[in-house]
Amino acid sequence: MVQKYQLEDKVLLAVDCIIFGFDEEDLKILLIKRNFEPEKGKWSLMGGFLKRHENLNIAANRILYQLTGIEQIYMEQLYAFSEVDRDPAERTISVAYFALINIKEHDKALIDKYSAKWFSVTELPELIFDHSEMITKAIKRLRYKTSKKPIGFELLPEKFTMRQLQKLYESILGEKLDKRNFINKINALDILIKLEEKDMNSSRKGSFLYQFDAEKYQQKVEEGFSFKL
Amino acid sequence: MVQKYQLEDKVLLAVDCIIFGFDEEDLKILLIKRNFEPEKGKWSLMGGFLKRHENLNIAANRILYQLTGIEQIYMEQLYAFSEVDRDPAERTISVAYFALINIKEHDKALIDKYSAKWFSVTELPELIFDHSEMITKAIKRLRYKTSKKPIGFELLPEKFTMRQLQKLYESILGEKLDKRNFINKINALDILIKLEEKDMNSSRKGSFLYQFDAEKYQQKVEEGFSFKL
DNA sequence: CTCCTTAAGTGTTAATTATACATTTCCAAA
DNA sequence: TTTGGAAATGTATAATTAACACTTAAGGAG
């Protein structure tokens, strides 16, 4: 490739990943203890640098895979953070990505191996650089997206109860919802399959399990529906 | 500054600006004839490279100023475009920004000087690289923002008629709106000042002019209201 | 000076959607 | 068999949104 813009400044381009998970109680974020300088030993988002042959989406997925063993998940670009001194070591622009995963489906061993740890969004530790700001922005975006598309399903196990789904929405939105209204709305969407099966952990009576009906959902998206909670 | 990440690839970071304007009829975008290779002579968004001492917001404003003489306007980061071959000359990641301006308020002479030209969003020419994609994304974002905040006022002259405001919304949203419902909603927001003055160009009867009441708007924002059209 | 033209201005009703709210059912364990 | 605890369920009211058509004002033409 011919170099045409030789007089221009080049910069390091980092990618930082905000990984949301849900454990039936709280919305959580996956963080790691940074194992290189500067700020070695402090908590950080999963980050790495863009390589010559990658676009940002690919870099985000590679970095996540390298640091946690998690692969092939839905990731979305959030924002480019570019304050001149955001990384004291060297001028670095960071593009933040965020992803949603089901905590239980991802191999705990691999996560432990890299000293990754889940933190509730309400109890985050101090983070390096501008990572707190990134998280704040990601939560805001997640709330918005949740109100437009039923995005939360990535965060739940394949089979889940209405109670779990409601808890998930409550922890994303940060507010309590009315049970009956919630169920009515979800049912009105008509994108869940009610199973015969019951989850017997939560109560004696047991509660019915549901599955997300990807096919019906796809169909509705094509018809141009907009999810509103 | 110590260089700590010496083994990492560096890249060129460009900024491209999508400038929306409105001329009482159509939503328009400001484009320039690119005056350097590659693709010299083709239509392009306003673009330039991030410099060492700037963050992206500052770079976006500088670039816009250099290319059009327009300064101190509201700009917002849109998205980072990073396909490996998006610029055939050299690997370049581009962060797109968008802005809203009032066409008439900005000095035509300066714009002409740089061969900038306004194009209706419905009649865009062929553009270099991935600039069309950037514009598509910007329009989508503009539509969204318009439905949340009364952002459109930047696009109108200081004094405007209800008809103009409605036309603006229609061209942003790409659909016709009902006149009475539109006026009712706008009035319900209570952020316009109705002037005594009339605009006599559009009809024999003349139509009242309005002004955006920035103070009332600010107050409402603080009270946490959300604009919904 | 009367009539015509043209866009401005104006409210009501029906339909839909959102909210608030309390009781009964089921099942396992004691 | 009784009991405790969460699951399941529906309705009435309020709020919002959508649909809809006639009158008014004023300049220009005849």
Short mmCIF file of C-alpha atoms (C1' of nucleotides) in Angstrom, two decimals:
data_model
loop_
_atom_site.label_atom_id
_atom_site.label_comp_id
_atom_site.label_asym_id
_atom_site.label_seq_id
_atom_site.Cartn_x
_atom_site.Cartn_y
_atom_site.Cartn_z
CA MET A 1 0.00 0.00 0.00
CA VAL A 2 1.41 3.36 -0.97
CA GLN A 3 1.78 5.85 1.85
CA LYS A 4 0.13 9.08 0.79
CA TYR A 5 -0.43 10.87 4.04
CA GLN A 6 3.15 10.82 5.33
CA LEU A 7 3.01 14.12 7.11
CA GLU A 8 0.15 13.21 9.34
CA ASP A 9 0.48 12.09 12.95
CA LYS A 10 -0.23 8.47 13.67
CA VAL A 11 -1.70 7.23 16.90
CA LEU A 12 -2.24 4.05 18.81
CA LEU A 13 -5.79 2.84 18.58
CA ALA A 14 -7.00 0.76 21.49
CA VAL A 15 -10.22 -1.16 21.89
CA ASP A 16 -11.83 -1.57 25.31
CA CYS A 17 -14.68 -4.00 25.88
CA ILE A 18 -17.50 -3.54 28.36
CA ILE A 19 -18.93 -6.99 28.98
CA PHE A 20 -22.32 -7.06 30.63
CA GLY A 21 -23.57 -10.17 32.35
CA PHE A 22 -26.49 -11.04 34.56
CA ASP A 23 -26.58 -13.52 37.41
CA GLU A 24 -30.30 -13.60 38.24
CA GLU A 25 -29.88 -10.76 40.65
CA ASP A 26 -27.63 -8.00 39.41
CA LEU A 27 -26.36 -6.55 36.19
CA LYS A 28 -22.62 -7.11 36.22
CA ILE A 29 -19.53 -6.08 34.33
CA LEU A 30 -16.46 -8.20 33.70
CA LEU A 31 -13.17 -6.59 34.68
CA ILE A 32 -9.58 -7.77 34.79
CA LYS A 33 -6.53 -6.96 36.83
CA ARG A 34 -4.27 -5.24 34.36
CA ASN A 35 -1.04 -7.22 34.03
CA PHE A 36 1.23 -4.65 32.40
CA GLU A 37 2.38 -1.13 33.09
CA PRO A 38 1.19 1.51 33.52
CA GLU A 39 -1.37 0.91 36.28
CA LYS A 40 -0.43 -2.77 36.52
CA GLY A 41 -2.55 -4.54 39.12
CA LYS A 42 -5.49 -2.18 38.90
CA TRP A 43 -8.91 -3.09 37.63
CA SER A 44 -9.60 -2.42 34.00
CA LEU A 45 -11.89 -3.22 31.12
CA MET A 46 -10.65 -5.80 28.65
CA GLY A 47 -8.47 -3.86 26.30
CA GLY A 48 -5.94 -4.23 23.54
CA PHE A 49 -4.66 -2.55 20.41
CA LEU A 50 -6.01 -2.58 16.90
CA LYS A 51 -3.76 -4.42 14.52
CA ARG A 52 -2.96 -3.44 10.96
CA HIS A 53 -5.02 -6.17 9.36
CA GLU A 54 -8.15 -5.85 11.52
CA ASN A 55 -11.17 -3.63 11.61
CA LEU A 56 -12.44 -2.54 15.01
CA ASN A 57 -15.16 -5.17 15.30
CA ILE A 58 -12.70 -7.92 14.67
CA ALA A 59 -10.19 -6.43 17.08
CA ALA A 60 -12.84 -6.18 19.79
CA ASN A 61 -13.70 -9.85 19.35
CA ARG A 62 -10.08 -10.93 19.30
CA ILE A 63 -9.25 -8.98 22.44
CA LEU A 64 -12.21 -10.41 24.27
CA TYR A 65 -11.25 -13.90 23.19
CA GLN A 66 -7.64 -13.51 24.22
CA LEU A 67 -8.52 -12.18 27.63
CA THR A 68 -11.45 -14.37 28.54
CA GLY A 69 -11.83 -17.19 26.04
CA ILE A 70 -15.26 -15.85 25.17
CA GLU A 71 -16.00 -15.81 21.47
CA GLN A 72 -18.69 -15.15 18.93
CA ILE A 73 -20.84 -12.83 20.93
CA TYR A 74 -22.81 -9.78 19.99
CA MET A 75 -20.66 -6.68 20.32
CA GLU A 76 -21.46 -3.16 19.43
CA GLN A 77 -19.36 -0.07 19.07
CA LEU A 78 -20.01 2.51 21.74
CA TYR A 79 -17.80 5.57 21.39
CA ALA A 80 -14.25 6.74 20.71
CA PHE A 81 -12.50 8.24 23.73
CA SER A 82 -9.74 10.59 22.77
CA GLU A 83 -8.62 12.92 25.54
CA VAL A 84 -4.96 13.66 24.93
CA ASP A 85 -3.79 12.41 28.32
CA ARG A 86 -6.25 9.62 28.85
CA ASP A 87 -3.42 7.05 28.89
CA PRO A 88 -0.40 8.52 30.66
CA ALA A 89 2.03 6.16 28.95
CA GLU A 90 1.40 7.24 25.41
CA ARG A 91 -1.16 9.00 23.28
CA THR A 92 -3.88 6.44 22.70
CA ILE A 93 -7.37 6.76 21.37
CA SER A 94 -9.69 4.05 22.58
CA VAL A 95 -12.83 2.83 20.89
CA ALA A 96 -15.13 1.23 23.43
CA TYR A 97 -17.31 -1.75 22.57
CA PHE A 98 -19.93 -3.40 24.65
CA ALA A 99 -21.31 -6.89 24.72
CA LEU A 100 -23.95 -8.89 26.53
CA ILE A 101 -23.34 -12.40 27.71
CA ASN A 102 -24.87 -15.02 29.88
CA ILE A 103 -22.56 -15.42 32.85
CA LYS A 104 -23.27 -19.10 33.36
CA GLU A 105 -22.69 -20.08 29.75
CA HIS A 106 -19.11 -18.91 29.78
CA ASP A 107 -16.37 -21.04 31.16
CA LYS A 108 -15.55 -19.88 34.63
CA ALA A 109 -12.13 -21.52 34.52
CA LEU A 110 -11.00 -19.46 31.57
CA ILE A 111 -12.22 -16.30 33.16
CA ASP A 112 -10.43 -17.14 36.42
CA LYS A 113 -7.25 -17.95 34.54
CA TYR A 114 -7.00 -14.35 33.40
CA SER A 115 -7.99 -12.89 36.77
CA ALA A 116 -11.20 -11.60 35.32
CA LYS A 117 -13.97 -10.94 37.78
CA TRP A 118 -17.61 -9.91 37.66
CA PHE A 119 -18.61 -6.72 39.47
CA SER A 120 -22.12 -5.53 40.05
CA VAL A 121 -22.69 -2.23 38.23
CA THR A 122 -23.71 -0.75 41.54
CA GLU A 123 -20.42 -1.72 43.20
CA LEU A 124 -17.66 -1.07 40.73
CA PRO A 125 -14.08 -0.74 41.95
CA GLU A 126 -11.84 2.13 40.98
CA LEU A 127 -10.79 1.73 37.38
CA ILE A 128 -7.84 2.89 35.32
CA PHE A 129 -7.90 5.80 32.90
CA ASP A 130 -11.35 6.81 31.69
CA HIS A 131 -12.86 3.35 32.01
CA SER A 132 -15.52 4.48 34.48
CA GLU A 133 -16.72 7.01 31.98
CA MET A 134 -16.88 4.31 29.35
CA ILE A 135 -19.02 2.17 31.61
CA THR A 136 -21.37 5.03 32.41
CA LYS A 137 -21.88 5.62 28.73
CA ALA A 138 -22.36 1.92 28.06
CA ILE A 139 -25.06 1.61 30.70
CA LYS A 140 -26.89 4.56 29.23
CA ARG A 141 -26.72 2.97 25.78
CA LEU A 142 -27.83 -0.39 27.12
CA ARG A 143 -30.86 1.23 28.72
CA TYR A 144 -31.75 2.90 25.50
CA LYS A 145 -31.33 -0.25 23.44
CA THR A 146 -33.31 -2.29 25.89
CA SER A 147 -36.22 0.06 25.43
CA LYS A 148 -36.13 -0.39 21.65
CA LYS A 149 -35.33 -4.03 21.06
CA PRO A 150 -35.63 -7.03 23.33
CA ILE A 151 -31.87 -7.10 23.60
CA GLY A 152 -31.78 -8.52 27.09
CA PHE A 153 -32.22 -12.13 26.05
CA GLU A 154 -28.50 -12.57 25.49
CA LEU A 155 -28.08 -12.10 29.20
CA LEU A 156 -30.32 -14.96 30.28
CA PRO A 157 -30.03 -18.72 30.09
CA GLU A 158 -31.89 -20.37 27.25
CA LYS A 159 -34.79 -21.19 29.52
CA PHE A 160 -35.81 -18.58 32.03
CA THR A 161 -38.71 -17.54 34.21
CA MET A 162 -40.75 -14.37 33.94
CA ARG A 163 -39.37 -13.36 37.28
CA GLN A 164 -35.80 -13.61 35.97
CA LEU A 165 -36.67 -11.62 32.89
CA GLN A 166 -38.29 -8.94 34.98
CA LYS A 167 -35.32 -8.81 37.37
CA LEU A 168 -33.07 -8.39 34.37
CA TYR A 169 -35.07 -5.45 33.07
CA GLU A 170 -35.20 -3.95 36.50
CA SER A 171 -31.46 -4.14 36.91
CA ILE A 172 -30.82 -2.66 33.48
CA LEU A 173 -33.29 0.15 33.96
CA GLY A 174 -32.43 0.62 37.61
CA GLU A 175 -36.06 0.73 38.72
CA LYS A 176 -38.80 -1.58 39.96
CA LEU A 177 -41.49 -2.63 37.53
CA ASP A 178 -45.03 -3.78 38.16
CA LYS A 179 -45.24 -7.55 37.74
CA ARG A 180 -48.61 -7.72 36.01
CA ASN A 181 -47.92 -4.87 33.65
CA PHE A 182 -44.56 -6.36 32.81
CA ILE A 183 -46.01 -9.74 31.99
CA ASN A 184 -48.81 -8.20 29.95
CA LYS A 185 -46.38 -6.23 27.86
CA ILE A 186 -44.01 -9.10 27.33
CA ASN A 187 -46.88 -11.34 26.31
CA ALA A 188 -48.22 -8.69 23.96
CA LEU A 189 -44.91 -8.81 22.11
CA ASP A 190 -45.56 -12.46 21.39
CA ILE A 191 -41.94 -13.48 21.11
CA LEU A 192 -41.73 -15.94 23.97
CA ILE A 193 -42.52 -19.63 24.00
CA LYS A 194 -44.07 -20.81 27.25
CA LEU A 195 -42.74 -24.26 28.08
CA GLU A 196 -44.55 -27.02 29.98
CA GLU A 197 -41.52 -27.25 32.21
CA LYS A 198 -41.26 -25.47 35.53
CA ASP A 199 -38.36 -24.12 37.50
CA MET A 200 -38.77 -25.43 41.04
CA ASN A 201 -35.95 -23.52 42.69
CA SER A 202 -37.70 -20.28 43.38
CA SER A 203 -40.82 -21.58 45.09
CA ARG A 204 -42.85 -24.62 46.03
CA LYS A 205 -45.36 -23.93 43.33
CA GLY A 206 -42.63 -23.58 40.73
CA SER A 207 -42.70 -21.11 37.89
CA PHE A 208 -43.06 -21.77 34.21
CA LEU A 209 -40.00 -21.53 32.02
CA TYR A 210 -39.95 -19.56 28.79
CA GLN A 211 -37.79 -19.50 25.72
CA PHE A 212 -37.08 -16.65 23.37
CA ASP A 213 -38.70 -17.35 19.98
CA ALA A 214 -36.00 -16.11 17.62
CA GLU A 215 -38.03 -16.99 14.56
CA LYS A 216 -41.10 -14.99 15.55
CA TYR A 217 -38.87 -12.16 16.61
CA GLN A 218 -37.09 -12.10 13.27
CA GLN A 219 -40.43 -12.08 11.51
CA LYS A 220 -41.63 -9.13 13.56
CA VAL A 221 -38.44 -7.19 12.95
CA GLU A 222 -38.99 -7.65 9.22
CA GLU A 223 -42.53 -6.36 9.58
CA GLY A 224 -40.91 -3.35 11.20
CA PHE A 225 -42.10 -3.51 14.77
CA SER A 226 -40.50 -1.56 17.54
CA PHE A 227 -40.22 -2.94 21.02
CA LYS A 228 -41.30 -0.56 23.72
CA LEU A 229 -41.27 -1.44 27.38
CA MET B 1 5.85 11.17 27.24
CA VAL B 2 7.43 7.75 27.59
CA GLN B 3 6.59 5.29 24.86
CA LYS B 4 5.42 2.10 26.49
CA TYR B 5 3.56 0.33 23.75
CA GLN B 6 6.31 0.30 21.16
CA LEU B 7 5.39 -2.97 19.57
CA GLU B 8 1.87 -1.94 18.65
CA ASP B 9 0.75 -0.82 15.20
CA LYS B 10 -0.07 2.84 14.83
CA VAL B 11 -2.68 4.15 12.45
CA LEU B 12 -3.86 7.35 10.90
CA LEU B 13 -6.98 8.66 12.54
CA ALA B 14 -9.20 10.79 10.35
CA VAL B 15 -12.25 12.81 11.26
CA ASP B 16 -15.08 13.29 8.78
CA CYS B 17 -17.84 15.81 9.38
CA ILE B 18 -21.42 15.45 8.25
CA ILE B 19 -22.90 18.95 8.21
CA PHE B 20 -26.66 19.10 8.05
CA GLY B 21 -28.41 22.24 6.92
CA PHE B 22 -31.96 23.19 6.05
CA ASP B 23 -33.11 25.68 3.45
CA GLU B 24 -36.85 25.86 4.17
CA GLU B 25 -37.52 23.00 1.85
CA ASP B 26 -35.03 20.16 2.12
CA LEU B 27 -32.62 18.69 4.59
CA LYS B 28 -29.18 19.15 3.04
CA ILE B 29 -25.62 18.03 3.57
CA LEU B 30 -22.49 20.06 2.89
CA LEU B 31 -19.94 18.34 0.67
CA ILE B 32 -16.66 19.42 -0.88
CA LYS B 33 -14.73 18.51 -3.95
CA ARG B 34 -11.69 16.74 -2.59
CA ASN B 35 -8.55 18.60 -3.60
CA PHE B 36 -5.90 15.96 -3.01
CA GLU B 37 -5.22 12.43 -4.06
CA PRO B 38 -6.57 9.81 -3.96
CA GLU B 39 -9.99 10.50 -5.47
CA LYS B 40 -9.14 14.15 -6.11
CA GLY B 41 -12.08 15.99 -7.64
CA LYS B 42 -14.75 13.70 -6.24
CA TRP B 43 -17.34 14.73 -3.70
CA SER B 44 -16.51 14.06 -0.11
CA LEU B 45 -17.43 14.94 3.46
CA MET B 46 -15.22 17.49 5.18
CA GLY B 47 -12.33 15.47 6.50
CA GLY B 48 -8.89 15.75 8.00
CA PHE B 49 -6.53 14.03 10.36
CA LEU B 50 -6.34 14.07 14.11
CA LYS B 51 -3.24 15.83 15.37
CA ARG B 52 -1.13 14.81 18.32
CA HIS B 53 -2.28 17.60 20.60
CA GLU B 54 -6.01 17.38 19.88
CA ASN B 55 -8.88 15.27 21.04
CA LEU B 56 -11.45 14.24 18.46
CA ASN B 57 -13.98 16.95 19.25
CA ILE B 58 -11.38 19.62 18.82
CA ALA B 59 -10.12 18.06 15.62
CA ALA B 60 -13.64 17.91 14.20
CA ASN B 61 -14.14 21.60 14.91
CA ARG B 62 -10.76 22.56 13.49
CA ILE B 63 -11.35 20.60 10.31
CA LEU B 64 -14.74 22.13 9.80
CA TYR B 65 -13.33 25.59 10.37
CA GLN B 66 -10.44 25.08 7.97
CA LEU B 67 -12.67 23.79 5.22
CA THR B 68 -15.65 26.07 5.56
CA GLY B 69 -14.90 28.89 7.95
CA ILE B 70 -17.74 27.67 10.14
CA GLU B 71 -16.92 27.64 13.81
CA GLN B 72 -18.38 27.08 17.24
CA ILE B 73 -21.23 24.83 16.28
CA TYR B 74 -22.75 21.84 17.98
CA MET B 75 -20.99 18.66 16.82
CA GLU B 76 -21.47 15.16 18.03
CA GLN B 77 -19.49 11.99 17.55
CA LEU B 78 -21.25 9.45 15.39
CA TYR B 79 -19.17 6.32 14.84
CA ALA B 80 -15.69 5.04 14.03
CA PHE B 81 -15.34 3.51 10.57
CA SER B 82 -12.50 1.06 10.36
CA GLU B 83 -12.67 -1.29 7.39
CA VAL B 84 -9.11 -2.15 6.47
CA ASP B 85 -9.35 -0.93 2.89
CA ARG B 86 -11.73 1.96 3.37
CA ASP B 87 -9.07 4.41 2.17
CA PRO B 88 -7.07 2.85 -0.65
CA ALA B 89 -4.08 5.14 -0.08
CA GLU B 90 -3.28 4.07 3.43
CA ARG B 91 -4.80 2.40 6.43
CA THR B 92 -6.99 5.03 8.02
CA ILE B 93 -9.66 4.81 10.65
CA SER B 94 -12.19 7.59 10.46
CA VAL B 95 -14.34 8.89 13.26
CA ALA B 96 -17.43 10.57 11.85
CA TYR B 97 -18.97 13.62 13.50
CA PHE B 98 -22.17 15.37 12.63
CA ALA B 99 -23.37 18.90 13.07
CA LEU B 100 -26.45 20.99 12.45
CA ILE B 101 -26.27 24.48 11.07
CA ASN B 102 -28.47 27.14 9.63
CA ILE B 103 -27.54 27.45 5.98
CA LYS B 104 -28.29 31.15 5.74
CA GLU B 105 -26.29 32.12 8.78
CA HIS B 106 -23.05 30.84 7.37
CA ASP B 107 -21.03 32.88 5.01
CA LYS B 108 -21.67 31.71 1.51
CA ALA B 109 -18.44 33.26 0.25
CA LEU B 110 -16.30 31.13 2.53
CA ILE B 111 -18.15 28.03 1.54
CA ASP B 112 -17.79 28.82 -2.14
CA LYS B 113 -14.10 29.51 -1.69
CA TYR B 114 -13.54 25.89 -0.74
CA SER B 115 -15.86 24.48 -3.42
CA ALA B 116 -18.24 23.30 -0.78
CA LYS B 117 -21.79 22.72 -1.92
CA TRP B 118 -25.10 21.81 -0.33
CA PHE B 119 -26.83 18.65 -1.54
CA SER B 120 -30.31 17.55 -0.64
CA VAL B 121 -30.20 14.29 1.30
CA THR B 122 -32.50 12.82 -1.30
CA GLU B 123 -30.13 13.69 -4.15
CA LEU B 124 -26.63 12.97 -2.99
CA PRO B 125 -23.86 12.52 -5.55
CA GLU B 126 -21.51 9.59 -5.53
CA LEU B 127 -19.09 9.95 -2.66
CA ILE B 128 -15.59 8.72 -1.95
CA PHE B 129 -14.77 5.81 0.31
CA ASP B 130 -17.45 4.92 2.82
CA HIS B 131 -18.87 8.41 3.10
CA SER B 132 -22.33 7.38 1.93
CA GLU B 133 -22.49 4.87 4.71
CA MET B 134 -21.51 7.57 7.17
CA ILE B 135 -24.31 9.78 5.95
CA THR B 136 -26.87 7.01 6.20
CA LYS B 137 -25.87 6.42 9.78
CA ALA B 138 -25.92 10.14 10.54
CA ILE B 139 -29.45 10.54 9.22
CA LYS B 140 -30.59 7.66 11.34
CA ARG B 141 -29.00 9.23 14.38
CA LEU B 142 -30.46 12.63 13.57
CA ARG B 143 -33.92 11.10 13.37
CA TYR B 144 -33.48 9.47 16.69
CA LYS B 145 -32.18 12.61 18.35
CA THR B 146 -34.93 14.70 16.87
CA SER B 147 -37.46 12.46 18.50
CA LYS B 148 -35.86 12.92 21.92
CA LYS B 149 -34.82 16.54 22.05
CA PRO B 150 -35.90 19.56 20.04
CA ILE B 151 -32.57 19.50 18.30
CA GLY B 152 -33.89 20.87 15.04
CA PHE B 153 -33.76 24.51 16.11
CA GLU B 154 -30.12 24.84 15.12
CA LEU B 155 -31.24 24.33 11.55
CA LEU B 156 -33.66 27.24 11.40
CA PRO B 157 -33.21 30.99 11.35
CA GLU B 158 -33.71 32.74 14.66
CA LYS B 159 -37.29 33.63 13.73
CA PHE B 160 -39.29 31.03 11.91
CA THR B 161 -42.86 30.05 11.13
CA MET B 162 -44.67 26.95 12.28
CA ARG B 163 -44.80 25.85 8.69
CA GLN B 164 -40.99 26.00 8.44
CA LEU B 165 -40.59 24.08 11.65
CA GLN B 166 -42.98 21.43 10.46
CA LYS B 167 -41.23 21.19 7.08
CA LEU B 168 -37.97 20.72 8.91
CA TYR B 169 -39.34 17.87 10.97
CA GLU B 170 -40.88 16.33 7.91
CA SER B 171 -37.63 16.40 6.01
CA ILE B 172 -35.68 14.95 8.91
CA LEU B 173 -38.20 12.21 9.53
CA GLY B 174 -38.92 11.67 5.85
CA GLU B 175 -42.69 11.66 6.33
CA LYS B 176 -45.64 14.03 6.26
CA LEU B 177 -47.07 15.18 9.57
CA ASP B 178 -50.54 16.44 10.42
CA LYS B 179 -50.53 20.21 10.77
CA ARG B 180 -52.86 20.49 13.73
CA ASN B 181 -51.32 17.66 15.69
CA PHE B 182 -47.87 19.05 15.04
CA ILE B 183 -48.80 22.52 16.30
CA ASN B 184 -50.59 21.09 19.32
CA LYS B 185 -47.55 19.07 20.29
CA ILE B 186 -45.10 21.88 19.77
CA ASN B 187 -47.27 24.22 21.79
CA ALA B 188 -47.60 21.65 24.54
CA LEU B 189 -43.82 21.69 24.88
CA ASP B 190 -44.04 25.36 25.71
CA ILE B 191 -40.57 26.25 24.50
CA LEU B 192 -41.49 28.69 21.73
CA ILE B 193 -42.12 32.40 21.93
CA LYS B 194 -44.82 33.62 19.56
CA LEU B 195 -43.87 37.01 18.16
CA GLU B 196 -46.19 39.83 17.08
CA GLU B 197 -44.34 39.89 13.80
CA LYS B 198 -45.54 38.07 10.71
CA ASP B 199 -43.72 36.56 7.79
CA MET B 200 -45.48 37.83 4.66
CA ASN B 201 -43.59 35.82 2.07
CA SER B 202 -45.50 32.62 2.25
CA SER B 203 -49.05 33.90 1.93
CA ARG B 204 -51.27 36.95 1.71
CA LYS B 205 -52.49 36.42 5.23
CA GLY B 206 -48.98 36.12 6.56
CA SER B 207 -47.91 33.71 9.28
CA PHE B 208 -46.71 34.45 12.76
CA LEU B 209 -43.05 34.12 13.55
CA TYR B 210 -41.74 32.19 16.51
CA GLN B 211 -38.53 32.07 18.45
CA PHE B 212 -36.99 29.23 20.38
CA ASP B 213 -37.07 30.02 24.10
CA ALA B 214 -33.68 28.72 25.19
CA GLU B 215 -34.25 29.69 28.80
CA LYS B 216 -37.52 27.80 29.19
CA TYR B 217 -36.00 24.87 27.38
CA GLN B 218 -33.01 24.79 29.71
CA GLN B 219 -35.36 24.91 32.67
CA LYS B 220 -37.36 21.99 31.37
CA VAL B 221 -34.25 19.95 30.69
CA GLU B 222 -33.22 20.48 34.29
CA GLU B 223 -36.63 19.31 35.44
CA GLY B 224 -35.89 16.21 33.39
CA PHE B 225 -38.40 16.34 30.61
CA SER B 226 -38.12 14.31 27.46
CA PHE B 227 -39.24 15.65 24.14
CA LYS B 228 -41.36 13.26 22.17
CA LEU B 229 -42.81 14.11 18.78
"C1'" DC C 1 -65.25 47.63 -4.12
"C1'" DT C 2 -66.19 42.91 -4.58
"C1'" DC C 3 -64.71 38.64 -5.39
"C1'" DC C 4 -61.24 35.23 -5.63
"C1'" DT C 5 -57.19 32.88 -4.31
"C1'" DT C 6 -54.10 30.95 -1.08
"C1'" DA C 7 -52.13 29.57 2.96
"C1'" DA C 8 -52.90 30.23 8.08
"C1'" DG C 9 -55.19 29.09 11.99
"C1'" DT C 10 -57.98 26.48 14.98
"C1'" DG C 11 -60.72 21.84 18.54
"C1'" DT C 12 -63.07 17.71 19.16
"C1'" DT C 13 -63.77 12.94 19.23
"C1'" DA C 14 -62.38 8.24 19.03
"C1'" DA C 15 -58.88 4.88 19.65
"C1'" DT C 16 -55.04 3.25 21.75
"C1'" DT C 17 -51.86 2.71 25.30
"C1'" DA C 18 -50.17 3.09 30.01
"C1'" DT C 19 -50.87 2.78 34.80
"C1'" DA C 20 -52.52 1.38 39.22
"C1'" DC C 21 -53.89 -2.06 41.93
"C1'" DA C 22 -55.36 -7.17 45.25
"C1'" DT C 23 -56.73 -11.78 45.35
"C1'" DT C 24 -56.45 -16.55 44.44
"C1'" DT C 25 -53.76 -20.72 43.25
"C1'" DC C 26 -50.49 -24.12 43.76
"C1'" DC C 27 -47.27 -27.10 45.95
"C1'" DA C 28 -43.95 -28.86 49.24
"C1'" DA C 29 -42.69 -29.20 53.85
"C1'" DA C 30 -43.79 -29.46 58.53
"C1'" DT D 1 -53.91 -31.36 56.88
"C1'" DT D 2 -52.31 -27.17 57.57
"C1'" DT D 3 -49.41 -23.52 56.29
"C1'" DG D 4 -46.08 -20.47 54.12
"C1'" DG D 5 -44.48 -18.29 50.13
"C1'" DA D 6 -44.04 -17.20 45.57
"C1'" DA D 7 -46.71 -17.60 41.06
"C1'" DA D 8 -50.44 -16.35 38.36
"C1'" DT D 9 -53.98 -13.55 36.85
"C1'" DG D 10 -57.66 -9.05 34.98
"C1'" DT D 11 -59.94 -4.75 35.14
"C1'" DA D 12 -60.98 0.05 35.56
"C1'" DT D 13 -59.13 4.59 34.96
"C1'" DA D 14 -56.16 7.92 33.17
"C1'" DA D 15 -53.24 9.65 29.69
"C1'" DT D 16 -51.75 9.97 25.19
"C1'" DT D 17 -52.07 9.77 20.38
"C1'" DA D 18 -54.38 9.92 15.91
"C1'" DA D 19 -57.80 11.30 12.73
"C1'" DC D 20 -60.17 14.71 10.79
"C1'" DA D 21 -62.46 19.83 7.92
"C1'" DC D 22 -63.90 24.30 8.12
"C1'" DT D 23 -63.14 29.34 8.82
"C1'" DT D 24 -60.23 33.41 8.56
"C1'" DA D 25 -57.31 36.94 6.78
"C1'" DA D 26 -55.52 39.84 3.29
"C1'" DG D 27 -53.60 40.94 -1.22
"C1'" DG D 28 -54.50 41.03 -6.07
"C1'" DA D 29 -57.53 40.73 -10.12
"C1'" DG D 30 -61.27 42.23 -12.40
#
